[in-house]
PDB file of C-alpha atoms and ligand atoms in Angstrom:
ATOM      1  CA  UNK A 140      -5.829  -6.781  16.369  1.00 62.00           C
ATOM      2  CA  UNK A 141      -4.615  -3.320  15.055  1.00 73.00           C
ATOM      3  CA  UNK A 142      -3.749  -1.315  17.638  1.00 65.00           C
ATOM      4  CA  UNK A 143      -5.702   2.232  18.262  1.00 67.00           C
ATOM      5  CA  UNK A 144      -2.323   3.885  19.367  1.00 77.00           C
ATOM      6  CA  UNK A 145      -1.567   6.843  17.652  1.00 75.00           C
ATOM      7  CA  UNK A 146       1.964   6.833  17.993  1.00 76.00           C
ATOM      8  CA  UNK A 147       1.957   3.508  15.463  1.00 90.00           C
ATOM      9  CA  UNK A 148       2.029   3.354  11.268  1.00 96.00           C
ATOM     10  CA  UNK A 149      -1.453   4.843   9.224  1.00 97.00           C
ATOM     11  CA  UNK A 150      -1.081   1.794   6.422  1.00 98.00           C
ATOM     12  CA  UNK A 151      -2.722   2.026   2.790  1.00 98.00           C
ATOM     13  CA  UNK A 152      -3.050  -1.253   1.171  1.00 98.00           C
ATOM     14  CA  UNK A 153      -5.111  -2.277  -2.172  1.00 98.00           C
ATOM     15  CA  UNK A 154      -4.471  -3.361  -5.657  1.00 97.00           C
ATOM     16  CA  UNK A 155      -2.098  -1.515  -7.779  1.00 95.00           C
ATOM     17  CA  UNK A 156      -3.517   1.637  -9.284  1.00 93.00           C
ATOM     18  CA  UNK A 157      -5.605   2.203  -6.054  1.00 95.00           C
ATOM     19  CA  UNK A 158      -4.177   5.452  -5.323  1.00 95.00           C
ATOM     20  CA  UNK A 159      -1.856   4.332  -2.372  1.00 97.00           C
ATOM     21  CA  UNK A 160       1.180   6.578  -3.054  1.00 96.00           C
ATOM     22  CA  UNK A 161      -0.876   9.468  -4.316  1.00 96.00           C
ATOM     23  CA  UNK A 162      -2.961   9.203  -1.800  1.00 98.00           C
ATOM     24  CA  UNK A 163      -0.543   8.693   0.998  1.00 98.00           C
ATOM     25  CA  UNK A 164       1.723  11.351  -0.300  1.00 98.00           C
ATOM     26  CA  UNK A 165      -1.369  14.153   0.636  1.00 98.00           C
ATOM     27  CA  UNK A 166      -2.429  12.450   3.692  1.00 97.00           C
ATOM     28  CA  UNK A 167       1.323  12.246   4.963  1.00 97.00           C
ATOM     29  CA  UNK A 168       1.325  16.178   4.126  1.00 97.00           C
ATOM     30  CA  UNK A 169      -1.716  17.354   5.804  1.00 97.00           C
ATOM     31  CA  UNK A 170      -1.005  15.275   9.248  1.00 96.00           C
ATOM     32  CA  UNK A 171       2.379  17.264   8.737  1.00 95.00           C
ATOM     33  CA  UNK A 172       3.665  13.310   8.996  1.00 96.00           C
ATOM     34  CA  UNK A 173       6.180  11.409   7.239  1.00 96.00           C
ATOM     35  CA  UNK A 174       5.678   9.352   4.223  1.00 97.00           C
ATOM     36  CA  UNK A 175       7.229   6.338   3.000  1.00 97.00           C
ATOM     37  CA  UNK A 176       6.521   3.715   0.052  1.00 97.00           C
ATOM     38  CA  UNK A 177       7.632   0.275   0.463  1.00 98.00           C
ATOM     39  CA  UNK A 178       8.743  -0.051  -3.413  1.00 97.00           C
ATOM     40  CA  UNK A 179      10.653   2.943  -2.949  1.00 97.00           C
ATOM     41  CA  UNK A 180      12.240   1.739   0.180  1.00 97.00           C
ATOM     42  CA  UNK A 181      13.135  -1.789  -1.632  1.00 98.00           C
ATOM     43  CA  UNK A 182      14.671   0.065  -4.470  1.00 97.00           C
ATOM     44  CA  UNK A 183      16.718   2.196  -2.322  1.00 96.00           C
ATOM     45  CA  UNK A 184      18.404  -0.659  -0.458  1.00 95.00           C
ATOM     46  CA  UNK A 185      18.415  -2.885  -3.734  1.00 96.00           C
ATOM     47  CA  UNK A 186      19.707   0.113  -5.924  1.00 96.00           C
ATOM     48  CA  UNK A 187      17.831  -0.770  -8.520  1.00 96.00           C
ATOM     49  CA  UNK A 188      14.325  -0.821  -9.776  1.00 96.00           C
ATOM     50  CA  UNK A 189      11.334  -3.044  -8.525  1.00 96.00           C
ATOM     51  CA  UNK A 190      11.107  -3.693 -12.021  1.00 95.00           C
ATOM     52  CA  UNK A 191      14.650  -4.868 -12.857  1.00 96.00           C
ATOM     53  CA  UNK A 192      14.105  -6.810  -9.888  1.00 97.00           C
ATOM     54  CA  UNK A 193      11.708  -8.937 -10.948  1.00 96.00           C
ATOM     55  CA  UNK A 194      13.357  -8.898 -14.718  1.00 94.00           C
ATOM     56  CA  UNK A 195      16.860 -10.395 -13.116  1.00 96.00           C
ATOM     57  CA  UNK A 196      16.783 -11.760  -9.763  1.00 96.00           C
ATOM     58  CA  UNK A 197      12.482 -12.924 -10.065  1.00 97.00           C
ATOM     59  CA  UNK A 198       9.399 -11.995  -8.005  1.00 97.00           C
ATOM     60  CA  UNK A 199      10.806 -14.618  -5.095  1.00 97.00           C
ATOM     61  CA  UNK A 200      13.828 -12.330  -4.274  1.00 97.00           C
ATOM     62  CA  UNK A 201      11.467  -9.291  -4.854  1.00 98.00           C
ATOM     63  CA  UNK A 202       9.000 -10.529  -2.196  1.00 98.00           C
ATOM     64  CA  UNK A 203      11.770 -11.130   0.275  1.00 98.00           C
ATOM     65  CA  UNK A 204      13.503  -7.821  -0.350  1.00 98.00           C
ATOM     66  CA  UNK A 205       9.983  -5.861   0.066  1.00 98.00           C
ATOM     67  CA  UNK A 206       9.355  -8.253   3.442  1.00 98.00           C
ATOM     68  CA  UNK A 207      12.747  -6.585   4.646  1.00 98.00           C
ATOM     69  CA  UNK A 208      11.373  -3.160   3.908  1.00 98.00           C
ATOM     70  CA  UNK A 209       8.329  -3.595   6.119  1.00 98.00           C
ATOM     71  CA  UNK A 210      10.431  -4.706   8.911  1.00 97.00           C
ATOM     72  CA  UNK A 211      12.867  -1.765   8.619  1.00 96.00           C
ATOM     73  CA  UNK A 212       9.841   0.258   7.943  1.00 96.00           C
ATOM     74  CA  UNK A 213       8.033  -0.753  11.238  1.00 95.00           C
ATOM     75  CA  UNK A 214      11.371  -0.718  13.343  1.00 92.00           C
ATOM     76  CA  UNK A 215      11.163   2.997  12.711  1.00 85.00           C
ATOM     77  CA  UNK A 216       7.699   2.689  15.622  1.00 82.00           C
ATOM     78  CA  UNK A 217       6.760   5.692  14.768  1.00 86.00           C
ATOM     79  CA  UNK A 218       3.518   7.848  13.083  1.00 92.00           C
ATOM     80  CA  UNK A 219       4.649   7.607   9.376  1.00 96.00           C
ATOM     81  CA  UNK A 220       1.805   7.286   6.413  1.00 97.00           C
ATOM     82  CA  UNK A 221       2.919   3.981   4.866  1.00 98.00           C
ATOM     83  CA  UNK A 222       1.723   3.085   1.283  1.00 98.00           C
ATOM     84  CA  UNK A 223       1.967  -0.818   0.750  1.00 98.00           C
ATOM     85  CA  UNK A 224       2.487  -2.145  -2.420  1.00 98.00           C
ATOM     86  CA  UNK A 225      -0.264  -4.387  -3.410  1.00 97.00           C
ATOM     87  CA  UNK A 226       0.860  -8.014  -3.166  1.00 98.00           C
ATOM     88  CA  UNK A 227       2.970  -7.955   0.614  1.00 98.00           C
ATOM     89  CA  UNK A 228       0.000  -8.884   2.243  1.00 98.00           C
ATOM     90  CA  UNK A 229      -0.068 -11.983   0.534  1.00 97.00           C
ATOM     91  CA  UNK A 230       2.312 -12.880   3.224  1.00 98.00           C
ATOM     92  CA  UNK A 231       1.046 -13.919   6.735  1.00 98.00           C
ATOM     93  CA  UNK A 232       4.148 -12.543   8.052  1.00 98.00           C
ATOM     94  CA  UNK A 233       3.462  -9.192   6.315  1.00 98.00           C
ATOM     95  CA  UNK A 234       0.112  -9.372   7.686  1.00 98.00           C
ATOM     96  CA  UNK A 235       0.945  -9.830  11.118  1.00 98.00           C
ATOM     97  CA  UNK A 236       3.806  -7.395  11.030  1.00 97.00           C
ATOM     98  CA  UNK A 237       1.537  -4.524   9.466  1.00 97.00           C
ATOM     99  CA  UNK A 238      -1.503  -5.366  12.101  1.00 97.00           C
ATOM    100  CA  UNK A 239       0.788  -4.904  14.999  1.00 96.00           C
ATOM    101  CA  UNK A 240       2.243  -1.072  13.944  1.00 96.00           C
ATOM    102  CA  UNK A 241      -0.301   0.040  12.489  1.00 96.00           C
ATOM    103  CA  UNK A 242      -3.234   2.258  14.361  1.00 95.00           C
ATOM    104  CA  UNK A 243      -5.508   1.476  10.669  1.00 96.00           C
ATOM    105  CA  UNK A 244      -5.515   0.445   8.042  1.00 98.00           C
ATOM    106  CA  UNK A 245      -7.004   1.630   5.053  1.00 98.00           C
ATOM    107  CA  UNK A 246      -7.860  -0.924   2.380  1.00 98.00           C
ATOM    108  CA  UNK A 247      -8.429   2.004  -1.480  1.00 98.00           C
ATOM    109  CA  UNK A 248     -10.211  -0.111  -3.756  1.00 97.00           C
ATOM    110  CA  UNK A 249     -11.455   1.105  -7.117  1.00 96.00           C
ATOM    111  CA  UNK A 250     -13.284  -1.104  -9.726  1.00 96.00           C
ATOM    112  CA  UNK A 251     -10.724  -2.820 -12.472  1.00 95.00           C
ATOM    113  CA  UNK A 252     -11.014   0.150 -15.558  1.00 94.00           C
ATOM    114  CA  UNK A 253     -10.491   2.854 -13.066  1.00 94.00           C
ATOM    115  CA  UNK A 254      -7.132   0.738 -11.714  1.00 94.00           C
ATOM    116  CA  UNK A 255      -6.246   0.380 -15.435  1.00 92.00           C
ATOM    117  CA  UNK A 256      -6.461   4.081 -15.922  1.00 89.00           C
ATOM    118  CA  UNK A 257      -4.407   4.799 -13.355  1.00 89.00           C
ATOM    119  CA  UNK A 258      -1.457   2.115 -13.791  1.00 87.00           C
ATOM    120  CA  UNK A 259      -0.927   3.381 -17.693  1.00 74.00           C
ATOM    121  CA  UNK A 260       2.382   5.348 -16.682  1.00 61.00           C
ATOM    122  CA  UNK A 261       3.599   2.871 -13.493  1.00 65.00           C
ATOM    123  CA  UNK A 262       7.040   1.240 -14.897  1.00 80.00           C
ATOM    124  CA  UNK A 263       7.239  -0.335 -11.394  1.00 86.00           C
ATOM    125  CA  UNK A 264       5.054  -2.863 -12.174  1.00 92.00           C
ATOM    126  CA  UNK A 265       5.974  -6.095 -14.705  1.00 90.00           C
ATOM    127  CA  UNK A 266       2.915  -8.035 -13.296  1.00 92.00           C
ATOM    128  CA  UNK A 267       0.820  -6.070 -15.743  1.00 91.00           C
ATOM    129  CA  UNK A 268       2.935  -6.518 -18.340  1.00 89.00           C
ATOM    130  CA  UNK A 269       0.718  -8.296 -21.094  1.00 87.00           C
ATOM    131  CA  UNK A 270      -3.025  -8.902 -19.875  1.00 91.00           C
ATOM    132  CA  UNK A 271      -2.976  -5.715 -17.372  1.00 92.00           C
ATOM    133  CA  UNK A 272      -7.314  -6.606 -16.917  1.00 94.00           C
ATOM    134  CA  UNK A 273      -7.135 -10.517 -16.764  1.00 95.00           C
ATOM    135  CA  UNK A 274      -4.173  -9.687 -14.296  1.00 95.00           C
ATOM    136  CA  UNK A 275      -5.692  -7.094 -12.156  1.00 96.00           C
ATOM    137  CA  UNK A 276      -9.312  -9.571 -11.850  1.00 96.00           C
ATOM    138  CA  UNK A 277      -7.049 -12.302 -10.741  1.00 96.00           C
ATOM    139  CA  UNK A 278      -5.212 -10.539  -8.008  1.00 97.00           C
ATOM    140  CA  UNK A 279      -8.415  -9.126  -7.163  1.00 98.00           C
ATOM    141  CA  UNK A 280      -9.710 -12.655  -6.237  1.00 97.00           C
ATOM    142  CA  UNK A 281      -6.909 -13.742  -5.398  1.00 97.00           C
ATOM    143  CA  UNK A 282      -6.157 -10.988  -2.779  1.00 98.00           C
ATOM    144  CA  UNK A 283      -9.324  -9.517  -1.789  1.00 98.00           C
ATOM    145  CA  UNK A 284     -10.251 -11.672   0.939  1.00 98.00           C
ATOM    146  CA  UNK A 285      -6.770 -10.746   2.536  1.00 98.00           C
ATOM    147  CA  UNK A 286      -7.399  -6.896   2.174  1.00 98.00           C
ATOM    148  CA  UNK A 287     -10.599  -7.739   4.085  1.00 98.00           C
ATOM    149  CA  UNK A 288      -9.068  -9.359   6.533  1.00 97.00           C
ATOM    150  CA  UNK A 289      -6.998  -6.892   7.204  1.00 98.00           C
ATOM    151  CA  UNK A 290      -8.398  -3.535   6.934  1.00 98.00           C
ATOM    152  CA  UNK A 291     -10.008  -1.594   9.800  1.00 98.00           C
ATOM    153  CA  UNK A 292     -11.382   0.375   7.012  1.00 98.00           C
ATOM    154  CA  UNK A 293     -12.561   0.375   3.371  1.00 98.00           C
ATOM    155  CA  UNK A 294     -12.758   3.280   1.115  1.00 98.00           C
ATOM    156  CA  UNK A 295     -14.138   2.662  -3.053  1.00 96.00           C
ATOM    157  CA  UNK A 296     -12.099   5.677  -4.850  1.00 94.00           C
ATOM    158  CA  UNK A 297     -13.055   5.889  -7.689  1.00 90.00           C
ATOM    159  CA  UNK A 298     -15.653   9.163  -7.627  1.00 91.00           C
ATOM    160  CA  UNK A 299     -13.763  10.616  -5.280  1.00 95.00           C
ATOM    161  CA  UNK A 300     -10.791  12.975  -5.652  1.00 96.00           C
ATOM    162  CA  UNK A 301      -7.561  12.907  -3.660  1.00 97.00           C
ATOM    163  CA  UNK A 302      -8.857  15.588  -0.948  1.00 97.00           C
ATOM    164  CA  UNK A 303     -11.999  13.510  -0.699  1.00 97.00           C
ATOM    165  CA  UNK A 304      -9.960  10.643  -0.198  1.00 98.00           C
ATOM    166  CA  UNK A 305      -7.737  12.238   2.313  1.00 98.00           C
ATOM    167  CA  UNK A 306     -10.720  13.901   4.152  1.00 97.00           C
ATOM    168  CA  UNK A 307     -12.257  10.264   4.573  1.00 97.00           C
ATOM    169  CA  UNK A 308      -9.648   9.143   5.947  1.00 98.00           C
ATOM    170  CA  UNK A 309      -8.936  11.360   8.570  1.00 97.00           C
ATOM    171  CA  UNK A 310     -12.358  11.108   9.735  1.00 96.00           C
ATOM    172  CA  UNK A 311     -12.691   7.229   9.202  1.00 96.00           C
ATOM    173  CA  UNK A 312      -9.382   6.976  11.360  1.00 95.00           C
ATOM    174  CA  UNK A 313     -10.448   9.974  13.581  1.00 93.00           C
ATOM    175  CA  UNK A 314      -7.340  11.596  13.228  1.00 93.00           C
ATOM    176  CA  UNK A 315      -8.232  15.206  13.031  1.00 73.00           C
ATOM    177  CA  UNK A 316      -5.594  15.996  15.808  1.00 54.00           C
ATOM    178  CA  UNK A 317      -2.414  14.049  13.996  1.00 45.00           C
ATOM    179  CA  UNK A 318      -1.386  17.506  12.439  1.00 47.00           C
ATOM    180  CA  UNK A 319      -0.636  18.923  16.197  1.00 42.00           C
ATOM    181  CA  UNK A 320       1.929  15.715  17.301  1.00 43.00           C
TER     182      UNK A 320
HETATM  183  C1  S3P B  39       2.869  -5.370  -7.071  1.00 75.98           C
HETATM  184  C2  S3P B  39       2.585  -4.049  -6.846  1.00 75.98           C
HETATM  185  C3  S3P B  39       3.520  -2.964  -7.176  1.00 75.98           C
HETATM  186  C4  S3P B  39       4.961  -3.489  -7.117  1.00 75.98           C
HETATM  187  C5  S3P B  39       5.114  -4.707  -7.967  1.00 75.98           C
HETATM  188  C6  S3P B  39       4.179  -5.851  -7.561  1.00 75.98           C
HETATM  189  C7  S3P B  39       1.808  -6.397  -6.770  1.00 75.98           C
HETATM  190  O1  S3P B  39       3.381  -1.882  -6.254  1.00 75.98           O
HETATM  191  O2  S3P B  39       5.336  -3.802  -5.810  1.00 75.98           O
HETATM  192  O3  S3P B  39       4.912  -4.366  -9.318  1.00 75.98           O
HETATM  193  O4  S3P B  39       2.121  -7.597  -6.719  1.00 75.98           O
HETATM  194  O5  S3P B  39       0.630  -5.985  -6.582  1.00 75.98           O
HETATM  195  P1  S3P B  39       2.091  -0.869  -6.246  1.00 75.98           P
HETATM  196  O6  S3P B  39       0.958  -1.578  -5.567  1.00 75.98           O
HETATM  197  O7  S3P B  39       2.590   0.288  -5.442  1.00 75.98           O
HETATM  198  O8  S3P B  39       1.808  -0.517  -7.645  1.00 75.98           O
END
């Protein structure tokens, strides 16, 4: 059960390319909150990048490293805008950890050419190395039902811009009043 308290996390999740850190970089600035990524915050404490990572040390030790950043991030218990990169809530632990700091939610979805679009200039990301479509379908299957499971809320992106995206969220979350904490 996610927690209505508005004292706790507001979480993006989705599939890479979905907009999270774009879109949690506005929404962080209108609420007058403050943001944080979890692939930035693995990087910092790794000093390296997400994708050297995954090159060297394999996506086993990246997963671990980015399920250390979500407990440092939530030990913070406090308002932030968190953008979560797209496959920690394959883990339950994630999951559970997310659900219990957040106050929502917000699963960004987009259909697989619009994620495409978007992930051109991401170096972060080796998974899309290669096949970037046949890769982003899987994960979709793969992960959608999790998203679901998790989200208090769904927004589809892709006709919307980023102020669209940040108004919807502030009313889907009713949190008109964040800016004044
Ligand atoms: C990944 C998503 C990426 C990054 C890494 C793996 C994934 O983050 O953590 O390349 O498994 O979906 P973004 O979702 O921020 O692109």
């Amino acid at each position: 059960m996610v927690s209505g308290d508005a004292s706790k996390m507001i979480v993006l999740i989705g599939l890479m390319g979905s907009g999270k850190t774009t879109v949690g970089r506005a929404l962080a600035e209108r609420l007058n909150l403050v943001f944080r990524d979890s692939d930035e915050a693995v990087e910092k404490t790794a000093k390296t990048s997400v994708r050297e990572i995954f090159e060297i040390q394999g996506e086993e030790v990246f997963r671990n490293l980015e399920s250390e950043a979500l407990v440092e991030l939530c030990a913070a218990n406090s308002a932030i805008v968190l953008a979560v990169a797209g496959g920690a809530i394959i883990s339950q632990l994630n999951r559970d950890l997310l659900r219990k700091n957040a106050q929502c939610i917000v699963w960004l979805d987009a259909p697989t050419p619009t994620l495409i679009s978007r992930t051109g200039r991401g170096k972060h990301r080796p998974l899309l190395d290669g096949d970037p479509v046949g890769s982003l379908n899987k994960m979709r299957l793969d992960r959608e039902p999790l998203y679901q499971q998790l989200a208090t809320h769904h927004l589809v992106t892709q006709s919307l811009s980023i102020v669209d995206v940040v108004d919807q969220i502030i009313s889907l979350c009713s949190l008109e009043n964040s800016s004044s904490r």
